[in-house]
Coordinates of C-alpha atoms in Angstrom, one line a residue:
Chain A
M1 CA 24.8 18.3 -28.1
Q2 CA 23.4 17.5 -24.6
Q3 CA 22.8 13.9 -23.5
L4 CA 19.2 12.9 -23.0
T5 CA 17.9 14.4 -19.7
I6 CA 15.4 12.3 -17.8
I7 CA 12.3 13.7 -16.2
P8 CA 11.2 11.1 -13.6
P9 CA 7.6 9.9 -13.5
R10 CA 5.1 12.4 -12.2
S11 CA 7.5 15.3 -12.1
G12 CA 8.5 18.4 -14.1
T13 CA 11.3 20.7 -14.9
S14 CA 12.1 24.0 -16.6
F15 CA 15.0 25.2 -18.8
L16 CA 16.0 27.6 -21.5
V17 CA 16.0 27.0 -25.2
K18 CA 17.7 29.7 -27.4
K19 CA 16.4 30.9 -30.7
G20 CA 17.4 28.5 -33.4
Q21 CA 18.0 25.6 -31.0
H22 CA 16.0 22.4 -31.2
L23 CA 14.2 20.7 -28.4
R24 CA 13.7 16.9 -28.7
V25 CA 11.1 15.4 -26.4
V26 CA 11.3 11.6 -26.3
D27 CA 8.7 9.1 -25.0
I28 CA 11.3 6.7 -23.6
E29 CA 9.0 3.8 -22.7
G30 CA 5.9 4.6 -24.7
E31 CA 2.4 5.8 -23.8
Q32 CA 3.6 8.7 -21.7
V33 CA 2.4 12.3 -22.0
A34 CA 4.6 15.3 -21.6
D35 CA 2.9 18.7 -20.8
F36 CA 4.8 21.5 -22.5
V37 CA 4.5 25.3 -22.1
C38 CA 6.8 28.2 -22.9
Y39 CA 7.3 31.9 -22.4
N40 CA 9.2 34.5 -24.3
L41 CA 12.4 34.8 -22.2
A42 CA 12.7 38.5 -23.0
D43 CA 9.2 39.2 -21.7
K44 CA 7.5 36.4 -19.9
A45 CA 4.0 38.0 -20.2
E46 CA 4.1 36.5 -23.7
Y47 CA 3.2 32.8 -23.6
L48 CA 2.2 29.9 -25.8
S49 CA -1.5 30.3 -26.9
S50 CA -3.5 27.3 -27.9
G51 CA -6.3 29.5 -29.1
R52 CA -4.1 31.6 -31.5
T53 CA -2.3 28.5 -32.7
I54 CA -5.5 26.5 -33.5
D55 CA -7.1 29.5 -35.1
Y56 CA -4.2 30.1 -37.5
A57 CA -3.6 26.4 -38.2
E58 CA -7.3 25.7 -38.7
T59 CA -6.9 22.4 -36.9
I60 CA -6.9 21.1 -33.3
F61 CA -4.3 18.4 -34.3
L62 CA -0.9 20.2 -34.5
T63 CA 2.0 18.2 -36.0
K64 CA 5.2 18.5 -38.1
G65 CA 5.1 21.8 -40.1
H66 CA 2.9 23.8 -37.8
P67 CA 4.1 27.1 -36.3
F68 CA 3.0 27.6 -32.6
Y69 CA 1.9 31.1 -31.7
S70 CA 2.0 33.2 -28.6
N71 CA -0.9 35.2 -27.2
R72 CA 0.6 38.2 -29.1
S73 CA 0.5 36.2 -32.4
N74 CA 4.2 35.8 -32.7
I75 CA 5.7 32.4 -33.7
M76 CA 7.4 30.9 -30.7
F77 CA 8.5 27.6 -32.3
D78 CA 7.9 25.3 -35.2
M79 CA 7.3 21.6 -34.9
V80 CA 9.9 20.1 -37.3
E81 CA 9.8 16.4 -36.5
D82 CA 7.0 14.2 -35.2
T83 CA 7.0 10.4 -35.2
V84 CA 3.6 10.2 -33.6
G85 CA 1.3 12.8 -35.2
R86 CA -1.2 13.0 -32.3
H87 CA -1.0 15.4 -29.4
D88 CA -3.5 17.5 -27.4
F89 CA -3.9 21.3 -27.3
L90 CA -7.3 21.6 -25.6
L91 CA -6.9 20.6 -22.0
T92 CA -5.2 22.3 -19.1
P93 CA -2.5 20.4 -17.1
C94 CA -3.7 17.9 -14.6
S95 CA -3.8 19.4 -11.1
A96 CA -5.0 18.6 -7.5
D97 CA -8.4 19.9 -8.6
T98 CA -8.4 17.6 -11.7
F99 CA -7.8 14.6 -9.5
R100 CA -10.4 15.8 -7.0
I101 CA -13.1 16.6 -9.6
I102 CA -12.5 14.0 -12.3
Y103 CA -10.9 11.1 -10.4
G104 CA -12.6 11.7 -6.9
H105 CA -9.2 11.5 -5.1
Q106 CA -9.3 12.5 -1.5
Q107 CA -5.7 13.3 -1.1
P108 CA -4.8 14.3 -4.7
H109 CA -1.4 14.5 -6.3
R110 CA -0.4 18.1 -7.3
G111 CA -0.2 16.9 -10.9
C112 CA 1.5 18.6 -13.9
F113 CA 0.1 21.9 -12.8
G114 CA 1.8 21.7 -9.4
N115 CA 5.0 20.4 -10.9
L116 CA 5.0 23.2 -13.5
S117 CA 4.2 25.8 -10.8
E118 CA 7.3 24.8 -8.8
A119 CA 9.6 24.5 -11.8
L120 CA 8.5 27.8 -13.4
G121 CA 8.1 29.7 -10.1
Q122 CA 11.9 29.8 -9.9
H123 CA 11.8 32.0 -13.1
G124 CA 9.1 34.3 -11.8
I125 CA 6.1 32.6 -13.5
S126 CA 3.0 32.5 -11.2
P127 CA 0.7 29.6 -11.2
D128 CA -2.0 31.8 -12.7
A129 CA 0.3 32.4 -15.7
I130 CA 0.3 28.8 -16.7
P131 CA -2.1 28.5 -19.6
I132 CA -3.4 25.5 -21.6
C133 CA -0.3 23.4 -22.3
F134 CA 0.7 21.6 -25.5
N135 CA 0.2 18.1 -24.3
I136 CA 2.8 16.1 -26.2
F137 CA 1.8 12.5 -27.0
M138 CA -1.6 13.0 -25.3
H139 CA -4.4 11.3 -27.3
V140 CA -7.7 13.2 -27.0
T141 CA -10.6 12.5 -29.3
V142 CA -13.4 15.0 -30.1
D143 CA -16.7 13.8 -31.5
G144 CA -17.5 16.4 -34.1
N145 CA -21.3 15.9 -33.7
T146 CA -21.7 15.9 -29.9
G147 CA -18.5 17.6 -28.9
K148 CA -17.7 14.8 -26.5
V149 CA -14.0 14.7 -25.4
D150 CA -12.3 11.4 -24.5
V151 CA -8.8 10.7 -23.3
L152 CA -7.3 7.5 -24.8
P153 CA -3.9 5.8 -24.3
P154 CA -1.2 7.7 -26.2
K155 CA -0.3 6.4 -29.7
S156 CA 3.4 6.9 -28.9
K157 CA 5.7 3.8 -28.7
A158 CA 9.0 3.5 -26.9
G159 CA 11.5 5.9 -28.6
D160 CA 8.9 8.1 -30.4
Y161 CA 9.7 11.8 -30.3
V162 CA 9.0 15.3 -31.5
V163 CA 11.4 18.1 -32.3
L164 CA 10.6 21.8 -31.8
E165 CA 12.7 24.6 -33.3
A166 CA 12.7 27.7 -31.2
K167 CA 11.9 31.0 -33.1
M168 CA 12.7 33.1 -30.0
D169 CA 14.6 32.6 -26.8
L170 CA 12.2 30.5 -24.7
L171 CA 11.7 29.6 -21.0
V172 CA 10.2 26.1 -21.2
G173 CA 8.3 24.0 -18.7
L174 CA 8.0 20.3 -19.3
T175 CA 6.6 17.3 -17.4
A176 CA 6.3 13.6 -17.3
C177 CA 2.5 13.7 -16.9
S178 CA 0.9 12.6 -13.6
A179 CA -2.7 11.7 -14.7
E180 CA -3.6 8.0 -14.9
M181 CA -6.0 8.2 -17.8
S182 CA -3.6 10.2 -20.0
N183 CA -0.8 7.6 -19.7
N184 CA -2.8 4.3 -19.9
Y185 CA -2.6 3.9 -16.1
A186 CA 1.2 3.7 -15.8
F187 CA 3.6 6.5 -15.0
K188 CA 6.8 6.6 -16.9
P189 CA 9.7 9.1 -17.5
I190 CA 10.1 11.6 -20.3
G191 CA 13.4 12.4 -22.0
Y192 CA 14.5 15.6 -23.6
Q193 CA 17.6 17.1 -25.1
I194 CA 18.5 20.5 -26.6
E195 CA 20.3 20.4 -29.9
D196 CA 21.9 23.2 -32.0
Chain B
M1 CA -34.3 44.8 -14.0
Q2 CA -32.2 46.8 -16.4
Q3 CA -33.3 47.6 -19.9
L4 CA -31.5 45.8 -22.7
T5 CA -28.2 47.6 -23.3
I6 CA -27.0 47.6 -26.9
I7 CA -23.4 46.9 -27.9
P8 CA -22.9 48.5 -31.4
P9 CA -21.5 46.5 -34.2
R10 CA -17.7 45.8 -34.0
S11 CA -17.4 47.2 -30.4
G12 CA -17.1 46.0 -26.9
T13 CA -17.8 46.9 -23.3
S14 CA -17.2 45.8 -19.7
F15 CA -19.4 45.7 -16.6
L16 CA -19.9 44.0 -13.2
V17 CA -22.2 41.1 -12.5
K18 CA -22.7 40.3 -8.8
K19 CA -22.9 36.8 -7.4
G20 CA -26.4 35.4 -7.9
Q21 CA -27.3 37.9 -10.7
H22 CA -28.1 36.7 -14.2
L23 CA -26.6 38.0 -17.4
R24 CA -28.8 37.7 -20.5
V25 CA -26.9 38.0 -23.8
V26 CA -29.2 38.5 -26.8
D27 CA -28.5 38.2 -30.5
I28 CA -30.9 41.0 -31.5
E29 CA -30.8 40.5 -35.3
G30 CA -29.4 36.9 -35.6
E31 CA -26.1 35.4 -36.8
Q32 CA -24.0 37.7 -34.6
V33 CA -21.3 36.4 -32.2
A34 CA -20.5 37.9 -28.8
D35 CA -17.1 37.2 -27.3
F36 CA -17.4 36.8 -23.5
V37 CA -14.7 36.8 -20.9
C38 CA -14.8 37.3 -17.1
Y39 CA -12.5 37.7 -14.1
N40 CA -13.0 37.2 -10.3
L41 CA -13.8 40.8 -9.2
A42 CA -12.1 40.1 -5.8
D43 CA -8.8 38.9 -7.5
K44 CA -8.6 39.5 -11.2
A45 CA -5.7 37.1 -11.7
E46 CA -8.5 34.5 -11.6
Y47 CA -10.1 34.2 -15.1
L48 CA -12.4 32.1 -17.2
S49 CA -10.5 29.0 -18.4
S50 CA -11.6 27.1 -21.5
G51 CA -9.2 24.3 -20.7
R52 CA -10.5 23.6 -17.2
T53 CA -14.1 24.0 -18.3
I54 CA -13.8 21.6 -21.3
D55 CA -11.8 19.1 -19.2
Y56 CA -14.5 18.9 -16.5
A57 CA -17.5 19.0 -18.8
E58 CA -15.9 16.4 -21.1
T59 CA -17.2 18.3 -24.2
I60 CA -16.2 21.2 -26.3
F61 CA -19.8 22.3 -26.8
L62 CA -20.9 24.0 -23.6
T63 CA -24.6 24.8 -23.2
K64 CA -27.5 24.9 -20.6
G65 CA -26.5 23.1 -17.4
H66 CA -22.8 23.4 -17.7
P67 CA -20.7 25.1 -15.0
F68 CA -17.8 27.3 -16.3
Y69 CA -14.6 27.1 -14.4
S70 CA -11.7 29.5 -13.7
N71 CA -8.0 28.8 -14.1
R72 CA -8.2 27.9 -10.4
S73 CA -11.0 25.4 -10.9
N74 CA -13.6 27.5 -9.2
I75 CA -17.1 27.8 -10.8
M76 CA -17.5 31.3 -12.1
F77 CA -21.0 30.9 -13.6
D78 CA -23.5 28.4 -14.8
M79 CA -25.3 28.6 -18.1
V80 CA -28.9 28.4 -17.1
E81 CA -30.7 29.2 -20.4
D82 CA -29.7 28.7 -24.0
T83 CA -32.0 28.9 -27.0
V84 CA -29.3 28.1 -29.5
G85 CA -27.1 25.3 -28.1
R86 CA -24.0 26.0 -30.1
H87 CA -21.1 28.3 -29.1
D88 CA -17.3 28.2 -29.4
F89 CA -14.7 27.9 -26.6
L90 CA -11.6 27.0 -28.7
L91 CA -10.6 30.2 -30.4
T92 CA -9.1 33.5 -29.2
P93 CA -10.9 36.8 -29.9
C94 CA -10.3 38.2 -33.4
S95 CA -7.5 40.8 -33.4
A96 CA -5.5 43.0 -35.8
D97 CA -3.2 39.9 -36.2
T98 CA -6.2 37.7 -37.0
F99 CA -7.3 40.0 -39.8
R100 CA -3.7 40.2 -41.0
I101 CA -2.9 36.5 -40.9
I102 CA -6.3 34.9 -41.8
Y103 CA -7.9 37.6 -43.9
G104 CA -4.8 39.3 -45.4
H105 CA -6.0 42.8 -44.4
Q106 CA -3.4 45.5 -44.8
Q107 CA -5.0 48.0 -42.4
P108 CA -6.7 45.6 -40.0
H109 CA -9.5 46.4 -37.5
R110 CA -8.5 46.0 -33.9
G111 CA -11.1 43.3 -33.5
C112 CA -12.7 41.9 -30.4
F113 CA -9.3 41.7 -28.8
G114 CA -8.7 45.4 -29.2
N115 CA -12.2 46.2 -28.1
L116 CA -11.8 44.0 -25.0
S117 CA -8.4 45.4 -24.3
E118 CA -9.8 48.9 -24.1
A119 CA -12.9 48.0 -22.2
L120 CA -11.1 45.8 -19.6
G121 CA -8.0 48.1 -19.4
Q122 CA -10.1 50.5 -17.4
H123 CA -10.4 47.8 -14.7
G124 CA -6.6 47.0 -14.7
I125 CA -6.7 44.0 -17.1
S126 CA -3.7 44.0 -19.4
P127 CA -4.1 42.7 -23.0
D128 CA -1.9 39.8 -22.1
A129 CA -4.4 38.8 -19.5
I130 CA -7.2 38.2 -22.0
P131 CA -7.5 34.4 -22.6
I132 CA -9.5 32.3 -24.9
C133 CA -13.0 33.8 -24.7
F134 CA -16.3 32.0 -24.6
N135 CA -17.6 32.9 -28.0
I136 CA -21.4 33.0 -27.6
F137 CA -23.3 32.1 -30.7
M138 CA -20.1 31.3 -32.7
H139 CA -20.5 28.2 -34.8
V140 CA -17.2 26.3 -35.1
T141 CA -17.1 22.8 -36.4
V142 CA -14.3 20.3 -35.6
D143 CA -13.7 17.2 -37.8
G144 CA -13.0 14.5 -35.3
N145 CA -10.8 12.5 -37.8
T146 CA -8.6 15.3 -39.3
G147 CA -9.0 17.9 -36.5
K148 CA -9.9 20.5 -39.1
V149 CA -11.7 23.6 -37.7
D150 CA -14.2 25.5 -39.7
V151 CA -16.1 28.7 -38.9
L152 CA -19.7 28.6 -40.1
P153 CA -22.6 31.2 -39.8
P154 CA -24.1 31.2 -36.3
K155 CA -27.2 29.1 -35.7
S156 CA -28.7 32.0 -33.7
K157 CA -31.8 33.7 -35.1
A158 CA -33.1 37.2 -34.1
G159 CA -34.0 37.2 -30.4
D160 CA -32.0 34.1 -29.4
Y161 CA -30.3 34.4 -26.1
V162 CA -28.3 32.7 -23.3
V163 CA -28.5 33.4 -19.6
L164 CA -25.5 33.0 -17.3
E165 CA -25.9 32.9 -13.5
A166 CA -22.9 34.3 -11.7
K167 CA -21.4 32.2 -8.9
M168 CA -19.0 34.9 -7.8
D169 CA -18.7 38.7 -8.3
L170 CA -17.5 39.0 -11.9
L171 CA -15.9 41.6 -14.1
V172 CA -17.2 40.9 -17.6
G173 CA -15.9 41.8 -21.0
L174 CA -18.4 41.4 -23.9
T175 CA -18.3 42.3 -27.6
A176 CA -20.4 42.4 -30.7
C177 CA -17.8 40.5 -32.8
S178 CA -15.8 42.1 -35.6
A179 CA -14.8 39.1 -37.7
E180 CA -16.6 38.7 -41.0
M181 CA -16.5 34.9 -41.1
S182 CA -17.9 34.5 -37.6
N183 CA -21.0 36.6 -38.4
N184 CA -21.9 35.4 -41.9
Y185 CA -20.3 38.6 -43.4
A186 CA -22.5 41.2 -41.7
F187 CA -21.9 43.1 -38.5
K188 CA -24.8 43.5 -36.1
P189 CA -25.3 44.7 -32.5
I190 CA -25.5 42.5 -29.4
G191 CA -27.8 43.2 -26.5
Y192 CA -27.4 42.3 -22.8
Q193 CA -29.1 42.9 -19.5
I194 CA -28.4 42.1 -15.9
E195 CA -31.2 40.5 -14.0
D196 CA -31.5 39.7 -10.3

């Protein structure tokens, strides 16, 4: 078993998770989001699909017991542990454009999108190939009558985690999210480890 | 002005819409969904993004007045008319896998995904490059407490329509949807015309 690896605040990384291995993602300090995306290592044109996953699960709130599907409707991983129970699968990773359009920043941070682009670019993934991410610990509400979407502070406390079991060899991108609103206006690290 | 072009039941097509032109999509008989997707004609790696659009609009229910964004956060089109007010932007187009997994069909139809793959393949778009579509007239409810997603009969009646104003030259894919549940268990045509 690996030790816990730390992703510093407002940064991202990429790594491989083999079929059958478990990826534990830990909110070390609490109220910190981690954007997650993955690709089939054997054919990286196959990627995690929010639309397919939500369609088959018949819910926008994915948690323990749910399989996560690729754009080709293959199961990429199962969520097998979840101490929080609330994550987002609707929104794209924060980016320079997010900070410009939503926050009005003049010199915006590159955000999770920029961090993922760099981390995944080393493995041949272009920025255009980064889809909607599974935003672990992100707390997004949807008003079923009006459709309004709100971003609230994460429900995760220090030490909370999820565990994902890979169903194929995966290239994974993972961040400690860079958007103020998503993290209750403080940036913290994210921890992860790969377990057999 | 073109005449209304008919997309037969359970089929799809592709065409160009130039910047400044208007695309009218008409539910000719009522309660029929049309899956819509588009690409920047000048660089087809830029595509319609549900995640960016929902993020910036702060709602999952897009209607008249909303700009629709690409994965690169550029506005692809505005919705300028909408006689229905309810469409879906969460779910991927129905496919052979959808019919197999959700409906249990043994010899499944290729669905909107298969129809779009063929129609867009002529323009160099691979099936893997077909994202979550904007599902015009599709009536999907979300329970804000549980997250549960339900597909109900469309609210559209015969003659209802939307009009989209292109903000860049677009390659468009459009279907008359093939999924029973989405269309209240009857398959009907969809009409469209391009207006200056």
